PDB file of C-alpha atoms in Angstrom:
ATOM      1  CA  UNK A1082      22.149 169.084 127.687  1.00 84.00           C
ATOM      2  CA  UNK A1083      25.630 170.306 128.001  1.00 95.00           C
ATOM      3  CA  UNK A1084      26.524 173.831 126.904  1.00 98.00           C
ATOM      4  CA  UNK A1085      30.167 174.013 125.954  1.00 98.00           C
ATOM      5  CA  UNK A1086      32.129 177.155 124.799  1.00 98.00           C
ATOM      6  CA  UNK A1087      35.054 176.257 122.457  1.00 98.00           C
ATOM      7  CA  UNK A1088      38.015 178.438 121.618  1.00 98.00           C
ATOM      8  CA  UNK A1089      40.865 178.011 119.015  1.00 97.00           C
ATOM      9  CA  UNK A1090      43.559 180.298 118.850  1.00 97.00           C
ATOM     10  CA  UNK A1091      46.298 177.813 117.426  1.00 95.00           C
ATOM     11  CA  UNK A1092      46.638 179.529 113.999  1.00 95.00           C
ATOM     12  CA  UNK A1093      46.051 183.036 112.538  1.00 93.00           C
ATOM     13  CA  UNK A1094      42.374 182.441 112.939  1.00 95.00           C
ATOM     14  CA  UNK A1095      40.892 183.280 116.389  1.00 96.00           C
ATOM     15  CA  UNK A1096      37.571 181.615 116.888  1.00 97.00           C
ATOM     16  CA  UNK A1097      34.864 181.036 119.479  1.00 98.00           C
ATOM     17  CA  UNK A1098      31.807 178.801 119.124  1.00 98.00           C
ATOM     18  CA  UNK A1099      29.063 177.529 121.453  1.00 98.00           C
ATOM     19  CA  UNK A1100      27.642 174.086 121.281  1.00 98.00           C
ATOM     20  CA  UNK A1101      24.549 172.512 122.954  1.00 97.00           C
ATOM     21  CA  UNK A1102      25.221 168.677 123.022  1.00 90.00           C
ATOM     22  CA  UNK A1103      27.468 168.900 119.946  1.00 93.00           C
ATOM     23  CA  UNK A1104      24.981 171.120 117.979  1.00 97.00           C
ATOM     24  CA  UNK A1105      26.569 174.282 116.862  1.00 98.00           C
ATOM     25  CA  UNK A1106      24.654 177.375 118.205  1.00 97.00           C
ATOM     26  CA  UNK A1107      26.924 180.185 117.271  1.00 98.00           C
ATOM     27  CA  UNK A1108      30.355 180.825 115.846  1.00 98.00           C
ATOM     28  CA  UNK A1109      32.581 183.915 115.519  1.00 97.00           C
ATOM     29  CA  UNK A1110      36.142 184.494 114.195  1.00 96.00           C
ATOM     30  CA  UNK A1111      38.575 187.012 113.122  1.00 95.00           C
ATOM     31  CA  UNK A1112      41.748 186.709 111.249  1.00 89.00           C
ATOM     32  CA  UNK A1113      43.614 189.766 112.032  1.00 81.00           C
ATOM     33  CA  UNK A1114      47.346 189.044 112.801  1.00 78.00           C
ATOM     34  CA  UNK A1115      48.641 189.482 116.256  1.00 78.00           C
ATOM     35  CA  UNK A1116      45.205 190.398 117.729  1.00 84.00           C
ATOM     36  CA  UNK A1117      44.378 187.239 119.631  1.00 91.00           C
ATOM     37  CA  UNK A1118      44.919 188.691 122.955  1.00 88.00           C
ATOM     38  CA  UNK A1119      42.854 191.784 122.276  1.00 89.00           C
ATOM     39  CA  UNK A1120      39.977 190.162 120.475  1.00 94.00           C
ATOM     40  CA  UNK A1121      39.421 186.826 122.141  1.00 96.00           C
ATOM     41  CA  UNK A1122      37.364 188.123 124.926  1.00 96.00           C
ATOM     42  CA  UNK A1123      35.417 190.322 122.388  1.00 96.00           C
ATOM     43  CA  UNK A1124      34.596 187.113 120.489  1.00 97.00           C
ATOM     44  CA  UNK A1125      33.484 185.382 123.554  1.00 98.00           C
ATOM     45  CA  UNK A1126      31.111 188.168 124.586  1.00 97.00           C
ATOM     46  CA  UNK A1127      29.693 188.294 121.105  1.00 97.00           C
ATOM     47  CA  UNK A1128      29.119 184.610 121.013  1.00 98.00           C
ATOM     48  CA  UNK A1129      27.374 184.602 124.317  1.00 98.00           C
ATOM     49  CA  UNK A1130      25.115 187.572 123.177  1.00 98.00           C
ATOM     50  CA  UNK A1131      24.385 185.736 119.926  1.00 98.00           C
ATOM     51  CA  UNK A1132      23.377 182.659 121.879  1.00 97.00           C
ATOM     52  CA  UNK A1133      21.323 184.619 124.520  1.00 97.00           C
ATOM     53  CA  UNK A1134      23.475 182.978 127.325  1.00 97.00           C
ATOM     54  CA  UNK A1135      25.193 184.096 130.288  1.00 97.00           C
ATOM     55  CA  UNK A1136      28.830 183.150 131.040  1.00 96.00           C
ATOM     56  CA  UNK A1137      27.572 181.398 134.267  1.00 95.00           C
ATOM     57  CA  UNK A1138      25.322 179.215 132.075  1.00 97.00           C
ATOM     58  CA  UNK A1139      28.313 177.630 130.222  1.00 98.00           C
ATOM     59  CA  UNK A1140      28.718 174.001 131.582  1.00 98.00           C
ATOM     60  CA  UNK A1141      32.383 173.750 130.295  1.00 98.00           C
ATOM     61  CA  UNK A1142      35.171 175.392 128.419  1.00 98.00           C
ATOM     62  CA  UNK A1143      37.187 173.807 125.701  1.00 98.00           C
ATOM     63  CA  UNK A1144      40.340 175.049 124.151  1.00 98.00           C
ATOM     64  CA  UNK A1145      42.618 173.868 121.214  1.00 98.00           C
ATOM     65  CA  UNK A1146      45.668 172.594 122.918  1.00 97.00           C
ATOM     66  CA  UNK A1147      48.031 172.382 120.114  1.00 97.00           C
ATOM     67  CA  UNK A1148      50.324 171.933 118.253  1.00 97.00           C
ATOM     68  CA  UNK A1149      50.178 175.189 116.576  1.00 95.00           C
ATOM     69  CA  UNK A1150      51.473 178.799 117.088  1.00 93.00           C
ATOM     70  CA  UNK A1151      53.289 179.140 120.415  1.00 93.00           C
ATOM     71  CA  UNK A1152      51.965 182.662 121.075  1.00 94.00           C
ATOM     72  CA  UNK A1153      48.339 181.834 119.909  1.00 94.00           C
ATOM     73  CA  UNK A1154      48.214 178.736 122.164  1.00 96.00           C
ATOM     74  CA  UNK A1155      49.477 180.481 125.239  1.00 96.00           C
ATOM     75  CA  UNK A1156      46.740 183.156 124.766  1.00 96.00           C
ATOM     76  CA  UNK A1157      43.911 180.724 124.312  1.00 97.00           C
ATOM     77  CA  UNK A1158      44.944 178.439 127.148  1.00 97.00           C
ATOM     78  CA  UNK A1159      45.613 181.217 129.703  1.00 96.00           C
ATOM     79  CA  UNK A1160      42.183 182.930 128.941  1.00 97.00           C
ATOM     80  CA  UNK A1161      40.108 179.838 129.058  1.00 97.00           C
ATOM     81  CA  UNK A1162      41.965 178.490 132.294  1.00 98.00           C
ATOM     82  CA  UNK A1163      41.210 182.098 133.880  1.00 97.00           C
ATOM     83  CA  UNK A1164      37.560 181.504 133.065  1.00 97.00           C
ATOM     84  CA  UNK A1165      37.464 177.976 134.443  1.00 98.00           C
ATOM     85  CA  UNK A1166      39.160 179.188 137.638  1.00 97.00           C
ATOM     86  CA  UNK A1167      36.897 182.047 138.419  1.00 97.00           C
ATOM     87  CA  UNK A1168      33.645 180.325 137.424  1.00 97.00           C
ATOM     88  CA  UNK A1169      34.815 176.922 138.878  1.00 97.00           C
ATOM     89  CA  UNK A1170      33.987 175.190 135.459  1.00 98.00           C
ATOM     90  CA  UNK A1171      35.688 172.223 133.943  1.00 98.00           C
ATOM     91  CA  UNK A1172      38.439 172.477 131.208  1.00 98.00           C
ATOM     92  CA  UNK A1173      38.436 170.283 128.165  1.00 98.00           C
ATOM     93  CA  UNK A1174      41.339 170.223 125.663  1.00 98.00           C
ATOM     94  CA  UNK A1175      41.079 169.260 121.920  1.00 98.00           C
ATOM     95  CA  UNK A1176      44.147 168.295 119.863  1.00 98.00           C
ATOM     96  CA  UNK A1177      44.434 170.958 116.901  1.00 98.00           C
ATOM     97  CA  UNK A1178      45.350 168.040 114.578  1.00 98.00           C
ATOM     98  CA  UNK A1179      42.183 166.319 115.361  1.00 98.00           C
ATOM     99  CA  UNK A1180      40.190 169.699 114.798  1.00 98.00           C
ATOM    100  CA  UNK A1181      41.762 169.662 111.297  1.00 98.00           C
ATOM    101  CA  UNK A1182      40.660 166.181 110.641  1.00 98.00           C
ATOM    102  CA  UNK A1183      37.100 166.947 111.720  1.00 97.00           C
ATOM    103  CA  UNK A1184      37.068 169.810 109.178  1.00 98.00           C
ATOM    104  CA  UNK A1185      38.386 167.546 106.370  1.00 98.00           C
ATOM    105  CA  UNK A1186      35.797 164.881 107.070  1.00 97.00           C
ATOM    106  CA  UNK A1187      32.963 167.375 106.207  1.00 96.00           C
ATOM    107  CA  UNK A1188      34.489 167.758 102.689  1.00 95.00           C
ATOM    108  CA  UNK A1189      35.763 164.184 101.959  1.00 96.00           C
ATOM    109  CA  UNK A1190      33.049 162.159 100.093  1.00 94.00           C
ATOM    110  CA  UNK A1191      34.699 158.845  99.963  1.00 93.00           C
ATOM    111  CA  UNK A1192      33.312 155.266 100.619  1.00 91.00           C
ATOM    112  CA  UNK A1193      36.654 153.596 100.349  1.00 90.00           C
ATOM    113  CA  UNK A1194      39.109 152.959 103.112  1.00 89.00           C
ATOM    114  CA  UNK A1195      41.475 155.900 103.652  1.00 94.00           C
ATOM    115  CA  UNK A1196      43.901 157.506 106.141  1.00 95.00           C
ATOM    116  CA  UNK A1197      43.707 161.215 107.350  1.00 97.00           C
ATOM    117  CA  UNK A1198      47.083 163.105 107.670  1.00 97.00           C
ATOM    118  CA  UNK A1199      46.577 166.699 109.081  1.00 98.00           C
ATOM    119  CA  UNK A1200      49.590 168.927 108.730  1.00 98.00           C
ATOM    120  CA  UNK A1201      50.520 172.198 110.625  1.00 97.00           C
ATOM    121  CA  UNK A1202      53.446 174.122 109.186  1.00 96.00           C
ATOM    122  CA  UNK A1203      56.438 174.197 111.465  1.00 94.00           C
ATOM    123  CA  UNK A1204      58.673 176.183 109.053  1.00 88.00           C
ATOM    124  CA  UNK A1205      61.111 174.883 106.439  1.00 91.00           C
ATOM    125  CA  UNK A1206      60.149 171.393 105.372  1.00 95.00           C
ATOM    126  CA  UNK A1207      59.024 170.520 108.791  1.00 96.00           C
ATOM    127  CA  UNK A1208      55.411 169.801 110.065  1.00 97.00           C
ATOM    128  CA  UNK A1209      53.352 168.796 112.923  1.00 97.00           C
ATOM    129  CA  UNK A1210      51.401 165.733 111.963  1.00 97.00           C
ATOM    130  CA  UNK A1211      49.764 162.483 112.848  1.00 97.00           C
ATOM    131  CA  UNK A1212      48.150 159.693 110.949  1.00 96.00           C
ATOM    132  CA  UNK A1213      44.585 158.398 111.707  1.00 96.00           C
ATOM    133  CA  UNK A1214      41.818 156.436 110.001  1.00 93.00           C
ATOM    134  CA  UNK A1215      38.428 157.794 109.239  1.00 91.00           C
ATOM    135  CA  UNK A1216      37.040 156.576 112.621  1.00 92.00           C
ATOM    136  CA  UNK A1217      39.893 158.434 114.393  1.00 93.00           C
ATOM    137  CA  UNK A1218      41.908 155.423 115.293  1.00 94.00           C
ATOM    138  CA  UNK A1219      45.471 156.698 115.736  1.00 93.00           C
ATOM    139  CA  UNK A1220      47.912 154.911 113.520  1.00 92.00           C
ATOM    140  CA  UNK A1221      50.885 157.236 114.180  1.00 93.00           C
ATOM    141  CA  UNK A1222      50.950 159.630 117.117  1.00 95.00           C
ATOM    142  CA  UNK A1223      51.577 163.411 116.980  1.00 96.00           C
ATOM    143  CA  UNK A1224      55.152 164.286 115.955  1.00 95.00           C
ATOM    144  CA  UNK A1225      57.266 166.902 114.240  1.00 96.00           C
ATOM    145  CA  UNK A1226      58.433 165.429 110.932  1.00 96.00           C
ATOM    146  CA  UNK A1227      60.823 166.730 108.275  1.00 96.00           C
ATOM    147  CA  UNK A1228      59.134 165.922 104.834  1.00 96.00           C
ATOM    148  CA  UNK A1229      60.949 164.511 101.776  1.00 95.00           C
ATOM    149  CA  UNK A1230      59.665 162.897  98.620  1.00 91.00           C
ATOM    150  CA  UNK A1231      59.402 159.427 100.179  1.00 90.00           C
ATOM    151  CA  UNK A1232      57.504 160.495 103.266  1.00 93.00           C
ATOM    152  CA  UNK A1233      54.374 158.214 103.946  1.00 90.00           C
ATOM    153  CA  UNK A1234      54.851 155.864 101.194  1.00 83.00           C
ATOM    154  CA  UNK A1235      55.405 153.013 103.674  1.00 82.00           C
ATOM    155  CA  UNK A1236      51.892 153.742 105.114  1.00 73.00           C
ATOM    156  CA  UNK A1237      49.859 153.204 102.068  1.00 71.00           C
ATOM    157  CA  UNK A1238      48.848 149.491 102.376  1.00 71.00           C
ATOM    158  CA  UNK A1239      46.466 150.051  99.300  1.00 72.00           C
ATOM    159  CA  UNK A1240      44.651 152.804 100.964  1.00 84.00           C
ATOM    160  CA  UNK A1241      44.350 156.414 100.093  1.00 92.00           C
ATOM    161  CA  UNK A1242      45.915 159.257 102.158  1.00 95.00           C
ATOM    162  CA  UNK A1243      44.235 162.642 102.408  1.00 97.00           C
ATOM    163  CA  UNK A1244      46.576 165.425 103.401  1.00 97.00           C
ATOM    164  CA  UNK A1245      45.341 168.836 104.564  1.00 98.00           C
ATOM    165  CA  UNK A1246      46.173 171.825 106.697  1.00 98.00           C
ATOM    166  CA  UNK A1247      48.707 174.634 105.995  1.00 96.00           C
ATOM    167  CA  UNK A1248      51.695 172.242 106.244  1.00 97.00           C
ATOM    168  CA  UNK A1249      50.395 170.177 103.418  1.00 97.00           C
ATOM    169  CA  UNK A1250      51.021 172.678 100.738  1.00 96.00           C
ATOM    170  CA  UNK A1251      54.708 172.219 100.743  1.00 96.00           C
ATOM    171  CA  UNK A1252      54.422 168.421 100.639  1.00 96.00           C
ATOM    172  CA  UNK A1253      52.208 168.637  97.592  1.00 96.00           C
ATOM    173  CA  UNK A1254      55.044 170.198  95.671  1.00 95.00           C
ATOM    174  CA  UNK A1255      57.334 167.124  96.227  1.00 95.00           C
ATOM    175  CA  UNK A1256      54.725 164.264  96.772  1.00 91.00           C
ATOM    176  CA  UNK A1257      54.456 161.917  93.712  1.00 84.00           C
ATOM    177  CA  UNK A1258      51.909 159.119  94.238  1.00 88.00           C
ATOM    178  CA  UNK A1259      48.477 158.153  92.906  1.00 89.00           C
ATOM    179  CA  UNK A1260      47.201 157.353  96.395  1.00 92.00           C
ATOM    180  CA  UNK A1261      48.014 160.893  97.694  1.00 94.00           C
ATOM    181  CA  UNK A1262      45.127 163.323  97.847  1.00 95.00           C
ATOM    182  CA  UNK A1263      45.328 166.942  98.893  1.00 97.00           C
ATOM    183  CA  UNK A1264      42.510 169.103 100.422  1.00 97.00           C
ATOM    184  CA  UNK A1265      42.986 172.860 100.327  1.00 96.00           C
ATOM    185  CA  UNK A1266      41.591 175.555 102.672  1.00 96.00           C
ATOM    186  CA  UNK A1267      41.416 173.328 105.750  1.00 97.00           C
ATOM    187  CA  UNK A1268      42.152 175.353 108.937  1.00 96.00           C
ATOM    188  CA  UNK A1269      41.576 174.682 112.690  1.00 97.00           C
ATOM    189  CA  UNK A1270      38.731 176.629 113.866  1.00 97.00           C
ATOM    190  CA  UNK A1271      36.423 176.242 117.052  1.00 98.00           C
ATOM    191  CA  UNK A1272      33.288 175.159 114.942  1.00 97.00           C
ATOM    192  CA  UNK A1273      34.782 171.747 114.418  1.00 98.00           C
ATOM    193  CA  UNK A1274      35.358 171.180 118.152  1.00 98.00           C
ATOM    194  CA  UNK A1275      31.893 170.500 119.269  1.00 97.00           C
ATOM    195  CA  UNK A1276      31.767 166.581 118.899  1.00 97.00           C
ATOM    196  CA  UNK A1277      35.049 165.815 120.329  1.00 97.00           C
ATOM    197  CA  UNK A1278      34.421 168.387 123.167  1.00 98.00           C
ATOM    198  CA  UNK A1279      30.989 166.850 124.153  1.00 97.00           C
ATOM    199  CA  UNK A1280      32.268 163.258 123.950  1.00 97.00           C
ATOM    200  CA  UNK A1281      35.075 164.213 126.476  1.00 98.00           C
ATOM    201  CA  UNK A1282      32.651 166.139 128.730  1.00 98.00           C
ATOM    202  CA  UNK A1283      30.266 163.164 128.947  1.00 97.00           C
ATOM    203  CA  UNK A1284      33.217 160.821 129.635  1.00 97.00           C
ATOM    204  CA  UNK A1285      34.808 163.145 132.401  1.00 98.00           C
ATOM    205  CA  UNK A1286      37.767 163.521 130.324  1.00 98.00           C
ATOM    206  CA  UNK A1287      38.790 166.864 131.914  1.00 98.00           C
ATOM    207  CA  UNK A1288      42.004 168.585 132.367  1.00 98.00           C
ATOM    208  CA  UNK A1289      43.763 169.461 135.639  1.00 97.00           C
ATOM    209  CA  UNK A1290      43.598 173.239 135.784  1.00 95.00           C
ATOM    210  CA  UNK A1291      46.780 173.624 137.699  1.00 94.00           C
ATOM    211  CA  UNK A1292      48.989 171.252 135.666  1.00 96.00           C
ATOM    212  CA  UNK A1293      47.476 171.772 132.188  1.00 97.00           C
ATOM    213  CA  UNK A1294      49.747 173.363 129.543  1.00 96.00           C
ATOM    214  CA  UNK A1295      49.587 173.899 125.739  1.00 96.00           C
ATOM    215  CA  UNK A1296      50.804 170.871 123.690  1.00 96.00           C
ATOM    216  CA  UNK A1297      53.737 172.320 121.604  1.00 94.00           C
ATOM    217  CA  UNK A1298      55.299 168.954 120.645  1.00 91.00           C
ATOM    218  CA  UNK A1299      58.688 170.898 120.394  1.00 80.00           C
ATOM    219  CA  UNK A1300      60.081 173.125 123.093  1.00 62.00           C
ATOM    220  CA  UNK A1301      59.897 176.936 122.394  1.00 49.00           C
ATOM    221  CA  UNK A1302      63.145 178.585 122.175  1.00 44.00           C
ATOM    222  CA  UNK A1303      64.393 182.061 121.277  1.00 43.00           C
ATOM    223  CA  UNK A1304      66.988 182.836 118.708  1.00 42.00           C
ATOM    224  CA  UNK A1305      69.470 185.281 120.227  1.00 45.00           C
ATOM    225  CA  UNK A1306      70.406 188.118 117.856  1.00 47.00           C
ATOM    226  CA  UNK A1307      74.007 188.638 117.225  1.00 46.00           C
ATOM    227  CA  UNK A1308      75.674 191.668 118.863  1.00 51.00           C
ATOM    228  CA  UNK A1309      77.607 193.581 116.268  1.00 50.00           C
ATOM    229  CA  UNK A1310      78.719 196.138 118.627  1.00 44.00           C
TER     230      UNK A1310
END
């Protein structure tokens, strides 16, 4: 029975969950802005105490790899890599868009064929997104996409499309199609990482601790302030 500690810091929510063979044992989160670096270790400690576990009893650590907040991803990945190094434990990464899709599937009650389209806000009319079916077969890979009123109409094929995630709100304002469905209040949190993490652990789909980096999709860059002097 594998025990996996999962962390998601890809959004404004900082969350930690512990699973035993995909079964959720405990979950803790906070949504205090710009606090991930201060509170992540506290959440890990609390989750261990809630589960009556020692850090050494964790078999593997899983982290949301992105896309998402550049700063949040760096904090989560660096913290979990540090724990894996010091404890000599394996590292598992989970795509943030897949975490969103797992959350959405707990709400969708639909026996028809449909596609899932998680969206993470990337400012203005751009989103990070992908397209998968309900069994998680990938139809379109992760990408940065600028939305317009005709987006995704070529993907319908007489199937429904479910949109969710914080990037979907702006698409909802311009999208006009009877096969488009929108689900509110879907966020990436660690409590939806258990199944994917356990499958990866059992199949030895582990990350290289030295080479692994967050998955940003787009390179991070700074905008230099103009010097008015």
